[in-house]
Coordinates of C-alpha atoms in Angstrom, one line a residue:
Chain A
M1 CA 0.4 0.1 -0.1
K2 CA 2.9 3.0 1.0
R3 CA 4.8 2.2 -2.8
F4 CA 1.1 1.8 -3.9
L5 CA 0.3 5.3 -2.8
A6 CA 3.9 7.0 -3.6
K7 CA 3.4 5.9 -6.8
R8 CA 0.4 7.4 -7.3
L9 CA 1.9 10.7 -5.1
I10 CA 4.8 10.6 -7.7
A11 CA 2.6 10.5 -10.7
S12 CA -0.1 13.5 -9.3
T13 CA 3.5 15.8 -9.0
V14 CA 3.9 14.9 -12.8
I15 CA 1.0 16.3 -14.4
M16 CA 1.0 19.2 -12.0
W17 CA 4.4 19.4 -13.5
F18 CA 3.7 18.8 -17.0
A19 CA 0.5 21.9 -16.5
T20 CA 2.6 24.4 -15.5
V21 CA 5.4 23.6 -18.3
L22 CA 2.0 23.6 -20.8
V23 CA 0.9 27.0 -19.5
F24 CA 4.2 27.9 -19.6
S25 CA 5.3 26.8 -23.0
L26 CA 1.9 28.8 -24.5
S27 CA 2.3 31.6 -22.5
R28 CA 6.3 32.1 -25.0
A29 CA 4.4 30.2 -28.0
A30 CA 3.4 33.4 -30.0
G31 CA 6.7 35.0 -29.0
D32 CA 6.9 38.7 -27.3
P33 CA 4.8 37.3 -23.2
T34 CA 4.6 40.9 -22.5
Y35 CA 1.1 42.0 -23.0
L36 CA 0.0 38.4 -21.8
F37 CA 1.7 39.7 -18.0
I38 CA 0.7 44.0 -18.8
S39 CA -2.4 46.2 -19.3
E40 CA -1.3 48.0 -22.7
Y41 CA -2.3 50.8 -20.6
T42 CA 0.4 50.6 -18.9
T43 CA 3.6 52.9 -19.1
D44 CA 7.0 52.5 -21.4
E45 CA 8.9 52.6 -17.4
V46 CA 5.9 49.8 -15.9
I47 CA 7.1 47.4 -19.2
A48 CA 9.9 48.3 -19.2
E49 CA 10.7 47.4 -15.3
W50 CA 9.2 44.1 -15.3
R51 CA 11.0 43.1 -18.8
K52 CA 13.6 44.0 -16.9
E53 CA 12.7 41.8 -14.0
F54 CA 10.8 38.7 -15.3
G55 CA 14.1 38.8 -17.8
L56 CA 13.5 37.7 -21.2
D57 CA 17.2 37.8 -23.0
R58 CA 17.1 35.1 -20.8
P59 CA 17.2 31.7 -22.0
Y60 CA 13.7 29.6 -21.6
P61 CA 14.7 27.6 -18.3
I62 CA 15.3 29.8 -16.5
Q63 CA 12.6 32.0 -17.8
Y64 CA 10.3 28.6 -16.5
I65 CA 12.6 29.6 -12.5
T66 CA 11.6 33.4 -12.4
W67 CA 8.1 32.6 -13.4
L68 CA 6.7 29.3 -11.6
W69 CA 8.4 30.1 -7.9
P70 CA 6.2 33.0 -7.8
A71 CA 3.9 30.9 -8.5
I72 CA 4.0 28.5 -6.0
R73 CA 3.3 30.8 -3.8
G74 CA 0.3 32.1 -5.2
D75 CA 1.5 35.1 -7.4
F76 CA 0.8 35.2 -11.0
G77 CA 1.2 38.7 -10.6
A78 CA -1.6 40.9 -10.7
S79 CA -4.5 41.0 -13.3
L80 CA -5.0 43.2 -15.6
N81 CA -8.6 43.4 -15.8
E82 CA -8.8 44.5 -12.0
A83 CA -6.4 46.2 -9.9
R84 CA -6.0 42.9 -7.5
P85 CA -3.7 39.4 -7.6
A86 CA -4.6 37.6 -9.6
F87 CA -5.0 34.9 -7.6
D88 CA -7.1 36.5 -5.3
V89 CA -9.1 37.3 -8.0
V90 CA -9.6 33.5 -8.2
I91 CA -9.2 32.0 -4.6
Q92 CA -12.1 33.7 -3.6
K93 CA -15.0 32.2 -7.0
V94 CA -13.5 28.3 -5.4
P95 CA -16.2 28.1 -2.4
A96 CA -19.0 28.7 -5.9
T97 CA -17.8 26.3 -7.8
L98 CA -17.9 23.6 -5.2
Q99 CA -21.1 23.9 -4.2
L100 CA -21.8 24.3 -7.4
A101 CA -20.1 20.7 -8.1
A102 CA -21.8 19.0 -5.1
V103 CA -25.5 19.9 -5.0
S104 CA -24.3 18.9 -8.5
F105 CA -22.5 15.2 -7.4
A106 CA -25.8 14.8 -5.1
F107 CA -28.5 14.7 -8.0
A108 CA -26.0 12.5 -10.3
I109 CA -26.5 10.0 -7.6
A110 CA -30.0 10.9 -6.6
V111 CA -31.6 9.9 -9.0
G112 CA -28.5 8.1 -11.4
I113 CA -28.4 5.3 -8.6
P114 CA -32.0 4.6 -8.4
I115 CA -33.2 4.6 -11.5
G116 CA -30.5 2.8 -12.9
A117 CA -31.1 -0.1 -10.4
L118 CA -34.9 -0.3 -10.4
S119 CA -34.5 -0.4 -14.8
A120 CA -32.8 -3.8 -14.0
V121 CA -35.2 -5.2 -11.2
R122 CA -38.5 -4.6 -14.0
R123 CA -36.7 -4.3 -16.8
G124 CA -39.0 -3.8 -19.2
S125 CA -41.5 -1.5 -16.8
W126 CA -41.6 2.1 -16.9
W127 CA -39.6 2.7 -15.4
D128 CA -37.6 0.7 -17.3
L129 CA -38.0 3.4 -19.9
I130 CA -37.3 6.2 -18.0
G131 CA -33.7 5.4 -16.8
R132 CA -33.6 4.8 -21.4
V133 CA -34.9 8.1 -21.2
I134 CA -32.0 10.0 -19.3
A135 CA -29.1 8.0 -20.3
L136 CA -30.2 9.3 -23.9
I137 CA -30.6 12.6 -23.6
G138 CA -27.6 13.0 -20.3
Q139 CA -25.5 11.5 -23.6
A140 CA -26.8 12.9 -26.2
T141 CA -27.4 17.2 -25.1
P142 CA -25.4 19.2 -24.5
N143 CA -24.7 20.7 -21.7
F144 CA -24.7 25.1 -22.6
W145 CA -28.5 24.0 -24.6
M146 CA -29.7 21.9 -22.1
G147 CA -29.9 24.9 -19.1
I148 CA -30.5 27.5 -21.8
M149 CA -34.1 24.9 -21.9
L150 CA -34.4 24.7 -18.9
V151 CA -34.6 28.7 -18.4
L152 CA -36.9 29.0 -21.3
L153 CA -39.3 26.0 -19.4
F154 CA -39.1 27.3 -16.1
S155 CA -37.6 30.8 -15.6
V156 CA -39.8 32.0 -18.8
Q157 CA -42.5 30.1 -19.7
F158 CA -43.2 28.5 -16.3
E159 CA -42.3 31.1 -14.1
L160 CA -41.1 29.0 -10.9
L161 CA -37.1 29.2 -11.0
P162 CA -34.6 32.0 -10.6
T163 CA -32.2 32.5 -14.2
S164 CA -29.5 32.9 -13.2
G165 CA -27.1 34.1 -10.8
R166 CA -25.9 32.6 -7.0
G167 CA -28.5 33.2 -3.7
G168 CA -30.9 30.8 -2.3
V169 CA -32.0 26.9 -2.8
D170 CA -33.6 27.5 -6.2
H171 CA -30.4 29.4 -7.3
Y172 CA -29.6 25.7 -8.2
V173 CA -31.8 23.6 -9.0
L174 CA -31.2 24.2 -13.6
P175 CA -27.2 24.7 -12.9
A176 CA -27.3 22.0 -10.7
I177 CA -29.5 19.6 -13.1
T178 CA -27.3 20.9 -16.2
L179 CA -24.7 19.8 -14.7
G180 CA -25.1 16.1 -12.7
S181 CA -27.8 14.7 -16.2
G182 CA -24.2 13.9 -18.6
S183 CA -23.7 12.5 -14.5
A184 CA -26.7 11.1 -13.9
A185 CA -26.7 9.5 -17.8
G186 CA -23.1 7.4 -16.9
L187 CA -25.3 5.8 -13.5
V188 CA -28.1 5.0 -14.8
R189 CA -26.4 3.2 -17.7
L190 CA -24.0 2.0 -15.3
T191 CA -25.8 0.6 -12.5
R192 CA -28.7 -1.3 -14.3
S193 CA -26.3 -3.1 -16.4
A194 CA -24.1 -4.1 -13.1
M195 CA -27.0 -5.2 -11.4
L196 CA -28.4 -6.3 -13.6
E197 CA -25.1 -9.3 -14.5
M198 CA -25.3 -8.9 -10.1
L199 CA -29.2 -11.4 -10.7
D200 CA -27.6 -13.4 -13.7
S201 CA -24.7 -14.4 -10.9
E202 CA -24.8 -17.5 -9.3
F203 CA -24.8 -16.8 -5.6
V204 CA -27.6 -14.3 -7.1
K205 CA -29.7 -17.4 -7.7
F206 CA -28.4 -19.6 -4.8
A207 CA -29.6 -17.4 -2.2
R208 CA -33.0 -17.6 -3.9
A209 CA -33.1 -21.4 -3.6
K210 CA -31.4 -21.4 -0.6
G211 CA -35.2 -19.2 -0.3
V212 CA -34.3 -15.6 0.6
S213 CA -37.3 -13.7 0.1
G214 CA -37.1 -11.5 -2.9
E215 CA -37.2 -8.7 -1.8
T216 CA -34.0 -9.6 0.2
V217 CA -32.1 -11.1 -2.4
V218 CA -32.3 -7.9 -4.5
W219 CA -31.7 -5.4 -2.6
K220 CA -29.3 -7.1 0.5
H221 CA -28.0 -9.2 -2.0
A222 CA -27.7 -8.4 -5.4
F223 CA -27.5 -4.6 -5.2
R224 CA -25.4 -3.8 -2.6
N225 CA -22.8 -5.9 -4.6
S226 CA -23.5 -3.8 -7.7
L227 CA -22.2 -0.2 -6.0
I228 CA -19.0 -0.9 -6.5
V229 CA -19.3 -0.1 -10.2
P230 CA -21.2 3.6 -9.7
I231 CA -18.7 4.4 -7.7
T232 CA -15.7 3.5 -9.3
Y233 CA -17.9 6.1 -11.9
A234 CA -17.3 8.7 -9.4
G235 CA -13.8 10.0 -10.0
L236 CA -14.5 10.5 -13.2
I237 CA -17.9 12.1 -13.3
L238 CA -15.9 14.9 -11.0
A239 CA -13.3 14.0 -13.3
G240 CA -15.6 15.9 -16.0
F241 CA -17.6 18.9 -14.2
T242 CA -13.8 20.2 -15.5
T243 CA -15.5 20.8 -18.7
G244 CA -19.3 21.3 -18.0
T245 CA -19.1 24.1 -14.3
V246 CA -17.0 26.1 -17.7
V247 CA -20.1 25.7 -19.9
V248 CA -22.8 25.6 -17.3
E249 CA -21.3 28.7 -15.5
T250 CA -21.6 30.6 -18.4
V251 CA -25.7 29.7 -19.0
F252 CA -26.2 30.8 -14.7
G253 CA -23.5 33.6 -14.5
W254 CA -22.7 31.2 -12.3
P255 CA -19.8 33.5 -10.4
G256 CA -17.3 30.3 -9.8
L257 CA -14.4 29.6 -11.7
G258 CA -15.5 27.7 -14.4
R259 CA -16.8 31.8 -15.8
L260 CA -14.2 33.7 -14.6
A261 CA -11.8 31.3 -16.7
V262 CA -14.1 32.1 -19.2
T263 CA -13.9 35.8 -19.1
A264 CA -11.2 36.2 -18.4
T265 CA -9.9 34.3 -21.5
N266 CA -12.4 37.6 -23.6
D267 CA -10.4 39.7 -21.6
N268 CA -7.2 37.8 -22.4
D269 CA -6.5 38.1 -18.3
F270 CA -3.3 35.8 -18.5
P271 CA -2.1 35.7 -15.3
V272 CA -5.7 35.0 -14.1
M273 CA -6.6 32.7 -16.8
S274 CA -2.9 31.0 -16.3
A275 CA -3.8 30.8 -12.3
T276 CA -7.4 29.6 -13.4
V277 CA -5.8 26.3 -14.6
L278 CA -3.6 26.1 -12.7
L279 CA -5.5 25.6 -9.4
F280 CA -8.2 23.8 -11.6
T281 CA -5.6 21.5 -12.3
L282 CA -4.0 21.3 -9.1
M283 CA -8.5 20.4 -8.6
Y284 CA -8.0 17.3 -11.1
I285 CA -5.3 15.8 -9.8
I286 CA -6.3 15.5 -5.8
V287 CA -9.5 14.6 -7.0
N288 CA -8.3 11.6 -8.6
F289 CA -5.4 10.9 -6.2
V290 CA -7.8 10.1 -3.0
V291 CA -10.4 7.9 -6.1
D292 CA -7.3 5.9 -7.5
V293 CA -6.5 5.6 -3.3
S294 CA -10.1 5.0 -2.1
Y295 CA -10.4 2.0 -4.4
A296 CA -7.5 0.7 -4.2
I297 CA -8.5 0.0 -0.4
I298 CA -12.3 -1.2 -1.4
D299 CA -10.1 -3.2 -4.3
P300 CA -6.7 -5.0 -2.9
R301 CA -5.9 -6.0 -6.2
I302 CA -5.8 -2.9 -7.9
R303 CA -3.3 -1.9 -5.0
R304 CA -0.3 -4.1 -6.6
A305 CA -1.5 -2.9 -10.6
Chain B
M1 CA -55.2 -45.4 -47.8
T2 CA -54.3 -42.2 -49.2
T3 CA -53.7 -38.5 -47.2
A4 CA -55.0 -35.7 -48.5
P5 CA -53.1 -32.5 -47.8
I6 CA -54.9 -30.6 -45.8
E7 CA -55.8 -27.0 -47.1
V8 CA -54.8 -24.2 -43.9
E9 CA -55.9 -20.7 -44.0
L10 CA -52.2 -19.2 -43.2
P11 CA -51.3 -15.6 -42.4
R12 CA -49.5 -14.0 -45.0
L13 CA -45.7 -14.6 -44.7
N14 CA -43.0 -13.8 -45.7
G15 CA -39.5 -15.8 -46.0
N16 CA -38.8 -15.9 -42.6
G17 CA -42.0 -16.6 -41.1
R18 CA -43.0 -12.8 -40.2
S19 CA -45.5 -10.6 -40.8
V20 CA -44.7 -7.5 -42.2
P21 CA -45.0 -5.3 -39.9
S22 CA -43.4 -7.0 -37.4
Q23 CA -40.7 -7.3 -39.8
V24 CA -40.0 -3.5 -40.3
W25 CA -40.1 -3.5 -36.5
Y26 CA -37.3 -6.3 -36.2
V27 CA -35.0 -4.5 -39.2
I28 CA -35.9 -0.8 -36.7
R29 CA -34.9 -2.5 -34.0
R30 CA -31.8 -4.8 -34.6
Y31 CA -29.9 -2.0 -37.2
P32 CA -29.6 1.3 -36.2
V33 CA -32.2 2.6 -38.5
L34 CA -33.2 5.5 -37.3
P35 CA -29.9 7.8 -37.2
A36 CA -28.6 6.4 -39.7
V37 CA -32.1 8.5 -41.3
V38 CA -30.6 11.5 -39.2
L39 CA -27.0 10.5 -40.1
V40 CA -27.9 10.7 -44.5
A41 CA -29.9 13.5 -43.5
V42 CA -27.2 16.0 -42.1
A43 CA -24.7 14.6 -43.5
F44 CA -27.0 15.8 -47.5
A45 CA -27.8 18.5 -46.1
A46 CA -23.6 19.4 -45.4
V47 CA -22.8 18.9 -48.7
F48 CA -25.5 20.1 -50.8
G49 CA -27.1 22.6 -48.8
P50 CA -26.3 25.7 -50.8
L51 CA -28.7 24.3 -52.9
L52 CA -30.9 24.2 -50.3
T53 CA -31.6 27.6 -50.5
T54 CA -31.4 31.0 -51.5
Y55 CA -30.1 32.4 -48.3
D56 CA -26.7 33.5 -46.8
P57 CA -25.6 31.9 -44.1
Q58 CA -23.8 35.2 -42.3
F59 CA -25.7 38.4 -43.5
G60 CA -29.3 39.1 -43.1
D61 CA -33.1 41.3 -44.4
L62 CA -32.5 44.1 -41.8
S63 CA -36.4 43.9 -42.9
A64 CA -36.7 40.7 -40.7
Q65 CA -35.3 40.7 -37.7
V66 CA -36.7 37.8 -35.4
T67 CA -38.8 36.4 -37.3
P68 CA -40.8 33.2 -35.5
P69 CA -41.2 30.0 -37.5
F70 CA -44.0 29.6 -40.1
W71 CA -46.1 27.9 -37.3
N72 CA -45.9 31.0 -35.2
E73 CA -48.7 33.1 -35.4
G74 CA -45.9 36.7 -38.1
G75 CA -44.1 33.5 -38.9
S76 CA -43.5 33.5 -42.4
T77 CA -43.3 29.8 -44.5
A78 CA -40.3 32.2 -46.5
H79 CA -38.5 31.8 -42.9
L80 CA -39.2 28.0 -42.2
L81 CA -37.5 28.5 -38.6
G82 CA -37.2 31.6 -37.8
T83 CA -34.0 34.6 -38.4
D84 CA -32.1 35.6 -35.6
A85 CA -31.4 38.9 -34.4
L86 CA -29.6 39.9 -37.4
G87 CA -32.1 38.5 -39.8
R88 CA -30.4 35.8 -41.3
D89 CA -32.4 32.6 -42.5
I90 CA -32.3 29.1 -39.5
V91 CA -32.8 27.2 -42.0
A92 CA -29.5 28.1 -44.1
R93 CA -27.4 28.8 -40.8
L94 CA -28.7 25.2 -39.6
L95 CA -27.4 23.6 -43.2
Y96 CA -24.2 25.5 -43.2
G97 CA -23.9 24.3 -40.1
A98 CA -24.4 20.7 -40.5
R99 CA -21.4 21.1 -43.8
L100 CA -18.7 22.8 -40.9
S101 CA -19.3 20.3 -38.2
L102 CA -18.9 17.5 -40.2
T103 CA -15.9 18.8 -41.7
I104 CA -14.2 19.3 -38.1
A105 CA -15.2 16.0 -36.9
G106 CA -14.2 14.7 -40.7
I107 CA -10.3 15.8 -40.0
V108 CA -10.1 15.7 -36.2
L109 CA -11.0 12.0 -36.7
V110 CA -8.5 11.2 -39.8
T111 CA -5.5 13.0 -38.6
G112 CA -6.1 12.1 -34.5
G113 CA -7.1 9.1 -36.2
A114 CA -4.1 8.7 -37.4
T115 CA -1.0 10.7 -35.0
G116 CA -3.0 8.1 -32.2
T117 CA -3.0 5.3 -34.6
L118 CA 0.5 5.2 -35.4
L119 CA 1.7 6.0 -32.3
G120 CA -0.2 2.6 -30.2
M121 CA 0.8 0.4 -32.3
I122 CA 4.0 1.9 -32.1
A123 CA 4.2 1.5 -28.4
G124 CA 2.2 -1.7 -28.4
Y125 CA 5.4 -3.5 -30.7
F126 CA 8.1 -1.8 -29.6
S127 CA 7.4 -2.2 -25.3
G128 CA 10.6 -1.7 -24.0
W129 CA 12.0 3.4 -23.4
I130 CA 10.1 4.1 -26.1
D131 CA 6.4 3.0 -25.3
E132 CA 7.5 4.1 -21.1
A133 CA 7.1 7.2 -23.1
I134 CA 4.5 7.2 -25.6
M135 CA 1.9 6.2 -23.2
R136 CA 3.6 8.5 -20.0
F137 CA 2.8 10.7 -22.0
V138 CA -1.4 10.0 -22.9
D139 CA -1.5 9.8 -18.5
L140 CA -0.5 13.4 -19.4
T141 CA -2.6 14.0 -21.5
L142 CA -4.8 12.9 -19.7
G143 CA -4.3 14.7 -16.7
V144 CA -4.8 18.3 -18.1
P145 CA -8.3 19.9 -18.2
F146 CA -8.6 19.8 -21.7
I147 CA -11.1 22.4 -21.2
L148 CA -8.6 25.1 -19.6
V149 CA -5.8 24.0 -22.2
A150 CA -8.1 24.9 -24.8
L151 CA -8.8 28.6 -23.6
V152 CA -5.0 28.8 -22.7
A153 CA -4.6 28.4 -25.9
V154 CA -7.0 31.4 -27.2
I155 CA -5.5 33.5 -25.5
V156 CA -2.6 33.3 -26.6
F157 CA -3.3 32.4 -30.3
G158 CA -6.8 34.1 -30.3
A159 CA -9.6 31.7 -31.8
S160 CA -9.1 30.5 -35.4
L161 CA -10.9 27.6 -37.0
E162 CA -7.5 26.3 -36.9
L163 CA -6.9 26.4 -34.3
I164 CA -10.0 24.8 -32.6
I165 CA -8.9 22.1 -35.5
I166 CA -5.4 21.5 -33.6
L167 CA -6.9 21.3 -29.9
L168 CA -9.2 19.0 -30.8
V169 CA -6.7 16.4 -32.3
I170 CA -4.9 16.5 -29.4
F171 CA -8.1 15.2 -27.2
S172 CA -9.0 13.0 -29.8
W173 CA -5.9 11.1 -30.2
S174 CA -5.0 9.4 -27.5
G175 CA -8.5 7.0 -26.6
F176 CA -6.6 6.0 -30.3
A177 CA -2.7 5.4 -28.9
R178 CA -4.3 3.3 -25.7
Q179 CA -6.6 1.2 -27.5
V180 CA -4.4 0.0 -30.2
R181 CA -1.5 -0.5 -28.6
A182 CA -3.0 -2.5 -26.3
E183 CA -4.2 -4.3 -29.7
T184 CA -1.1 -5.0 -30.8
I185 CA 0.4 -6.1 -28.2
R186 CA -1.9 -9.2 -28.2
L187 CA -1.6 -9.9 -32.4
K188 CA 2.8 -9.0 -31.5
E189 CA 2.6 -12.4 -30.3
M190 CA 1.2 -14.0 -33.2
D191 CA 2.3 -17.7 -35.3
Y192 CA 1.6 -15.2 -38.3
I193 CA 3.8 -11.9 -37.1
A194 CA 6.7 -14.1 -36.3
Y195 CA 6.8 -16.2 -39.3
A196 CA 6.6 -12.6 -41.0
I197 CA 9.9 -11.5 -39.4
L198 CA 11.0 -14.9 -39.3
S199 CA 10.4 -14.5 -43.7
G200 CA 12.3 -11.0 -43.1
A201 CA 9.7 -9.1 -43.5
S202 CA 10.5 -4.7 -42.9
T203 CA 8.6 -3.6 -39.5
I204 CA 7.1 -0.6 -41.8
R205 CA 5.5 -4.3 -43.8
I206 CA 5.4 -6.0 -40.6
F207 CA 3.7 -2.1 -39.0
G208 CA 1.1 -2.1 -42.5
R209 CA 0.1 -5.1 -44.0
H210 CA -0.3 -7.6 -40.4
I211 CA -0.5 -5.4 -37.2
L212 CA -2.7 -2.3 -38.8
P213 CA -5.7 -4.2 -40.7
G214 CA -6.0 -7.0 -36.9
V215 CA -6.3 -3.5 -35.4
F216 CA -8.9 -1.7 -37.8
N217 CA -11.8 -2.8 -36.3
T218 CA -10.3 -1.2 -32.9
V219 CA -9.5 1.5 -34.5
L220 CA -13.0 2.3 -36.1
V221 CA -15.3 1.3 -33.8
I222 CA -12.9 4.2 -31.4
A223 CA -13.8 5.9 -34.3
T224 CA -17.0 6.0 -33.8
L225 CA -17.3 6.3 -30.3
Q226 CA -15.4 9.1 -30.3
V227 CA -17.4 11.8 -33.1
G228 CA -20.3 12.7 -30.6
S229 CA -18.1 14.4 -27.9
L230 CA -16.5 15.6 -30.7
I231 CA -19.4 16.9 -31.6
I232 CA -20.0 18.0 -28.9
A233 CA -16.6 19.9 -27.0
E234 CA -16.0 21.2 -30.3
S235 CA -19.7 23.0 -30.4
S236 CA -19.0 23.7 -26.4
L237 CA -16.1 25.8 -27.4
S238 CA -17.4 28.1 -29.7
F239 CA -21.4 28.5 -28.0
L240 CA -17.8 29.9 -25.3
G241 CA -17.2 32.0 -28.1
V242 CA -13.5 30.9 -28.4
G243 CA -14.1 27.3 -30.4
I244 CA -14.6 28.3 -34.8
P245 CA -15.0 32.2 -35.4
A246 CA -18.7 33.9 -35.1
P247 CA -20.1 34.5 -38.0
R248 CA -19.4 31.5 -39.7
P249 CA -22.5 29.4 -38.6
A250 CA -21.5 27.1 -35.9
W251 CA -24.4 25.6 -34.4
G252 CA -22.8 26.4 -31.2
V253 CA -22.3 29.8 -32.4
M254 CA -25.8 30.4 -33.3
V255 CA -26.3 28.0 -29.4
A256 CA -24.9 31.4 -27.9
D257 CA -26.9 33.6 -30.2
G258 CA -29.9 32.8 -29.2
R259 CA -29.3 32.8 -25.6
N260 CA -30.1 36.7 -24.9
F261 CA -33.5 36.2 -27.1
V262 CA -34.3 32.8 -25.1
S263 CA -37.0 35.1 -23.8
I264 CA -38.4 36.0 -26.1
A265 CA -37.3 34.1 -29.3
Y266 CA -37.5 30.7 -28.8
W267 CA -36.2 29.6 -32.4
I268 CA -33.2 31.0 -32.4
A269 CA -31.5 28.6 -29.1
L270 CA -33.3 25.8 -29.9
F271 CA -33.1 24.3 -33.3
P272 CA -29.0 24.5 -33.7
G273 CA -29.4 22.4 -30.5
L274 CA -31.6 20.2 -31.7
A275 CA -29.6 19.7 -34.1
I276 CA -25.7 18.9 -32.1
F277 CA -28.0 16.4 -29.9
L278 CA -29.8 14.5 -33.1
L279 CA -26.7 14.5 -34.4
S280 CA -25.0 13.6 -31.5
Y281 CA -26.8 11.0 -30.4
A282 CA -27.0 8.9 -33.6
L283 CA -23.4 9.4 -33.6
N284 CA -23.6 7.1 -30.3
F285 CA -26.0 5.0 -31.1
I286 CA -24.4 4.1 -34.3
G287 CA -21.0 3.9 -31.6
D288 CA -22.6 1.7 -30.3
W289 CA -23.9 -0.7 -31.7
T290 CA -20.5 -0.7 -34.0
R291 CA -18.6 -1.9 -31.2
D292 CA -21.3 -4.5 -30.5
R293 CA -20.6 -5.3 -34.2
L294 CA -17.4 -5.4 -34.5
D295 CA -15.0 -5.2 -31.1
P296 CA -17.7 -6.7 -28.3
R297 CA -14.5 -6.3 -26.1
L298 CA -14.4 -2.7 -26.3
R299 CA -17.5 -2.6 -23.8
Q300 CA -16.0 -1.2 -20.8
I301 CA -15.2 1.9 -22.1

């Protein structure tokens, strides 16, 4: 287990390092990076000072270190758009994104797993049909369009829910459904097939033959064991949320990291964007690390791989 | 004693012993008929789109701004699905958009598929440090959130058609590389490859004649499974304003155009989104079907 942890930790660090190299290389890819870091409305003296400080005439590895070293401690330079450090702008948006992700995750689990299980147990019933429709819609519908259509239906037509922004519980409903729908669809499919496999397995048949009642076999024996599959999918769900939050937060004007990434891109605010990317990558890596380690705890075979 | 032939009134059967409606139903259940219809329709629009409409997709008629579809009050059959805020015909933009979507998906799949297949074959065939290097690189590209890297690239280079194609290729090749590598490792243990080496076939010949045909099904399955998500990724970037630049009629851009008018003109955002949904649904369905047909072992992905 220790070896496994060490290996995963090294792999995570390498990915993080790769992300910093990627961001740095992109910043130099188009030539002179001065205006990526400094507003064009700055005076010539300030620009000259900045260029001297960052040593644009020195070799790239040195420039990389000059950029990376402050960045590790949270200094990405000043935002080009707001008169404060880029990191402050970014870190302020984290809670909103995490809250939305948590609610969406809960929604995906609460819808996906029960419906997936029920559609396997009652094959060909209404539950199965609902499961199929969710799987179909959730997988093929682009998030941004689903969000707009939900607004059209529930905010414009029925005037039930707010169109955008962050506020009370009602503000979470539409964004969470939009963000969670793809994952819910995946969970329905996975839980359904895992459950069908379990219901067909020898130990379930044995339990039935022994005379255990139908309901107990289904929920205590088959369902519990088939839960492993959707749990292993949880990591992929959270990873998928990084793309999802960017789109969903933009549609619903949710003041989180994803929307910040888009506004920073539109404003060409490189310091803010580089901080956002690295922070997102860090969260992404932490999630994957935690998920990997928890599989290893659940399933000892993974530790040896 | 002779038995007289017994005559029984049989229901009308055809060759397979099923009645006609049930046979139609059988075909629909067995083959992806409806998705194929959608796909053929989109492909037809992509090829013949300019012949099917007289409107320009990029320049609107400012006297016909925000015209509703023909079944709504105020709509006319001149603009079947209405017009957007700049008076551009929705049908025309959808037709030209189909061409854009399919062209991009095609270029990305061919480039990404070829790169991934080649690198996957090299990794699987040579093993050792080359394999390590390629596969670690795959892990790295999958370990970094794609959309954010795309956004940074847009800040640096500016949004353009070329950039989005390059980004999507980077997004797509690793899936090919992983599966092709696994398949190549299985194939290279086979006797016929050993014979080919013994009879002095060059490495290039072994790749081209002996391994490529063996991994071809896998490549085809990955490609069909990937198109749907490629279309969604492209339209998402275009929607965010960092993909295909306006005024090109990309479906994602059209949804973005309609977003601010959703309360007064639902049709601007509705139809392009519906088009993305139908296309990606059809592609996903055909992808699943191809996989089950050609390579059921890939079912876990």
